[in-house]
Tab-separated table of C-alpha atoms in Angstrom:
chain	number	residue	atom	x	y	z
A	852	MET	CA	0.017	0.066	-0.149
A	853	ALA	CA	1.424	3.686	-1.031
A	854	ALA	CA	1.731	6.241	1.816
A	855	ARG	CA	-0.592	7.941	0.125
A	856	ASP	CA	-3.005	5.251	0.724
A	857	HIS	CA	-2.322	5.042	4.220
A	858	ILE	CA	-3.681	8.711	4.968
A	859	GLU	CA	-6.511	8.272	2.875
A	860	SER	CA	-7.741	5.175	5.197
A	861	LEU	CA	-6.530	7.148	8.340
A	862	HIS	CA	-8.896	10.049	7.169
A	863	LEU	CA	-11.870	7.908	6.681
A	864	ALA	CA	-11.352	6.340	9.953
A	865	GLN	CA	-10.922	9.388	11.707
A	866	ARG	CA	-14.265	10.761	9.857
A	867	ASP	CA	-16.061	7.563	11.086
A	868	PHE	CA	-14.683	8.075	14.667
A	869	TYR	CA	-15.552	11.236	14.977
A	870	ALA	CA	-18.873	10.827	14.018
A	871	GLY	CA	-19.206	8.457	16.705
A	872	GLY	CA	-17.628	5.336	15.065
A	873	SER	CA	-16.020	2.528	17.847
A	874	GLY	CA	-12.333	3.644	16.975
A	875	GLU	CA	-11.462	0.186	16.093
A	876	ARG	CA	-10.347	0.834	12.454
A	877	LEU	CA	-8.827	3.751	13.786
A	878	ARG	CA	-6.655	2.044	16.469
A	879	GLU	CA	-5.594	-0.637	13.943
A	880	LEU	CA	-3.850	2.047	11.662
A	881	LEU	CA	-1.574	3.209	14.171
A	882	THR	CA	1.702	2.066	15.530
A	883	ASP	CA	1.882	1.334	19.579
A	884	ASP	CA	4.403	4.063	20.046
A	885	ILE	CA	2.877	6.821	17.666
A	886	VAL	CA	3.556	10.370	18.550
A	887	TRP	CA	1.000	13.073	17.981
A	888	THR	CA	1.931	16.827	18.376
A	889	ILE	CA	-0.400	19.646	17.996
A	890	PRO	CA	1.103	22.899	18.320
A	891	GLY	CA	-0.585	26.107	20.038
A	892	ARG	CA	-2.038	27.330	23.356
A	893	ASN	CA	-5.528	25.724	23.041
A	894	ALA	CA	-7.506	22.947	24.422
A	895	ILE	CA	-6.175	20.076	22.110
A	896	ALA	CA	-2.319	21.219	21.765
A	897	GLY	CA	0.135	19.069	22.726
A	898	ARG	CA	2.483	16.145	22.198
A	899	TYR	CA	0.717	12.934	22.674
A	900	GLU	CA	2.581	9.808	22.948
A	901	GLY	CA	1.521	6.007	22.597
A	902	ILE	CA	-1.753	4.495	21.309
A	903	GLU	CA	-3.492	5.273	24.398
A	904	GLN	CA	-2.779	8.958	24.789
A	905	VAL	CA	-3.555	9.408	20.978
A	906	MET	CA	-6.835	7.786	21.397
A	907	ALA	CA	-7.430	9.895	24.217
A	908	TYR	CA	-6.787	12.964	21.994
A	909	PHE	CA	-9.306	11.900	19.385
A	910	GLU	CA	-11.973	11.189	21.493
A	911	ARG	CA	-11.372	14.628	23.691
A	912	ARG	CA	-11.665	16.302	20.264
A	913	ARG	CA	-14.726	14.400	19.205
A	914	GLU	CA	-16.213	15.560	22.379
A	915	LEU	CA	-15.047	19.113	22.303
A	916	ALA	CA	-16.912	19.387	18.809
A	917	SER	CA	-20.108	17.151	20.182
A	918	ARG	CA	-19.531	14.675	17.218
A	919	SER	CA	-19.879	17.584	15.060
A	920	PHE	CA	-15.862	17.387	13.740
A	921	GLN	CA	-15.551	16.777	9.918
A	922	MET	CA	-12.843	16.630	7.907
A	923	GLN	CA	-11.802	16.864	4.135
A	924	THR	CA	-8.785	16.025	2.652
A	925	ARG	CA	-8.015	18.481	-0.176
A	926	GLU	CA	-4.622	17.278	-1.469
A	927	ILE	CA	-1.803	14.682	-0.386
A	928	LEU	CA	1.874	15.222	-1.187
A	929	ALA	CA	3.829	11.622	-1.205
A	930	GLY	CA	7.149	10.987	-2.522
A	931	GLU	CA	9.234	7.497	-2.410
A	932	GLY	CA	9.787	7.874	1.402
A	933	ASN	CA	7.986	7.312	4.623
A	934	HIS	CA	6.850	11.003	4.980
A	935	VAL	CA	3.204	12.179	3.648
A	936	ALA	CA	1.737	15.610	3.783
A	937	ALA	CA	-1.740	16.428	3.686
A	938	LEU	CA	-3.840	19.344	3.202
A	939	THR	CA	-7.161	19.131	5.000
A	940	ASP	CA	-9.875	21.240	6.113
A	941	GLY	CA	-11.774	20.698	9.427
A	942	ARG	CA	-15.118	22.104	10.470
A	943	ALA	CA	-16.923	21.602	13.777
A	944	THR	CA	-19.609	23.304	15.952
A	945	LEU	CA	-17.969	24.398	18.867
A	946	GLY	CA	-19.912	26.483	21.667
A	947	GLY	CA	-22.668	26.777	19.053
A	948	VAL	CA	-20.678	28.431	16.411
A	949	GLU	CA	-19.554	26.382	13.211
A	950	ARG	CA	-16.105	26.943	12.883
A	951	ARG	CA	-13.473	26.186	10.000
A	952	TRP	CA	-9.774	25.712	9.660
A	953	SER	CA	-7.155	24.179	7.418
A	954	THR	CA	-4.207	22.327	8.237
A	955	VAL	CA	-1.360	20.383	6.947
A	956	GLY	CA	-0.621	17.210	8.654
A	957	LEU	CA	2.619	15.601	8.530
A	958	TYR	CA	3.014	11.867	8.602
A	959	ARG	CA	5.355	9.527	9.432
A	960	VAL	CA	4.455	5.644	7.899
A	961	ARG	CA	6.166	2.895	9.391
A	962	ASP	CA	5.507	-0.927	8.407
A	963	GLY	CA	2.233	0.302	6.832
A	964	ARG	CA	0.693	2.165	9.986
A	965	ILE	CA	0.711	5.908	11.092
A	966	ALA	CA	3.853	6.390	13.747
A	967	ALA	CA	3.672	10.138	13.879
A	968	CYS	CA	1.769	13.109	13.109
A	969	TRP	CA	2.720	16.644	13.186
A	970	LEU	CA	-0.486	19.125	12.834
A	971	LEU	CA	0.169	22.456	11.406
A	972	PRO	CA	-2.423	24.649	11.231
A	973	LEU	CA	-2.460	27.151	8.510
A	974	ASP	CA	-3.655	30.150	10.540
A	975	ALA	CA	-2.221	29.325	14.090
A	976	GLU	CA	-3.786	32.110	16.026
A	977	GLU	CA	-7.175	31.176	14.494
A	978	PHE	CA	-6.965	27.548	15.232
A	979	ASP	CA	-5.971	28.342	18.927
A	980	ARG	CA	-9.129	30.448	18.939
A	981	ILE	CA	-11.404	27.499	17.800
A	982	TRP	CA	-9.935	25.208	20.385
A	983	ALA	CA	-9.629	27.425	23.017
């Protein structure tokens, strides 16, 4: 499976999970020692290490958005190596207001699963306000 396909599978599993799915498929796509990094000064910012912390982060994000969080992959940049970049738009209702943002996720793929993600908001200040 190409690295690009891994990201598409990940995003499909995340969409299902954020809509209320069990998360089993999402968990299968991640390494046990995954590291997921969210920059900023907001309620979801931090460095999450290991599958349990990353899944707890996903659960927290789902609950903060009251299961309204949706994501749309716009473009994927993949080469011959183990890193993939994905430009993704997000949308959620937070505090009764629909909010929108865009990020670039830089992913490392190892042994057919996602081993790391660095999320890079295109507008960091707005991302902090959205997830305050």
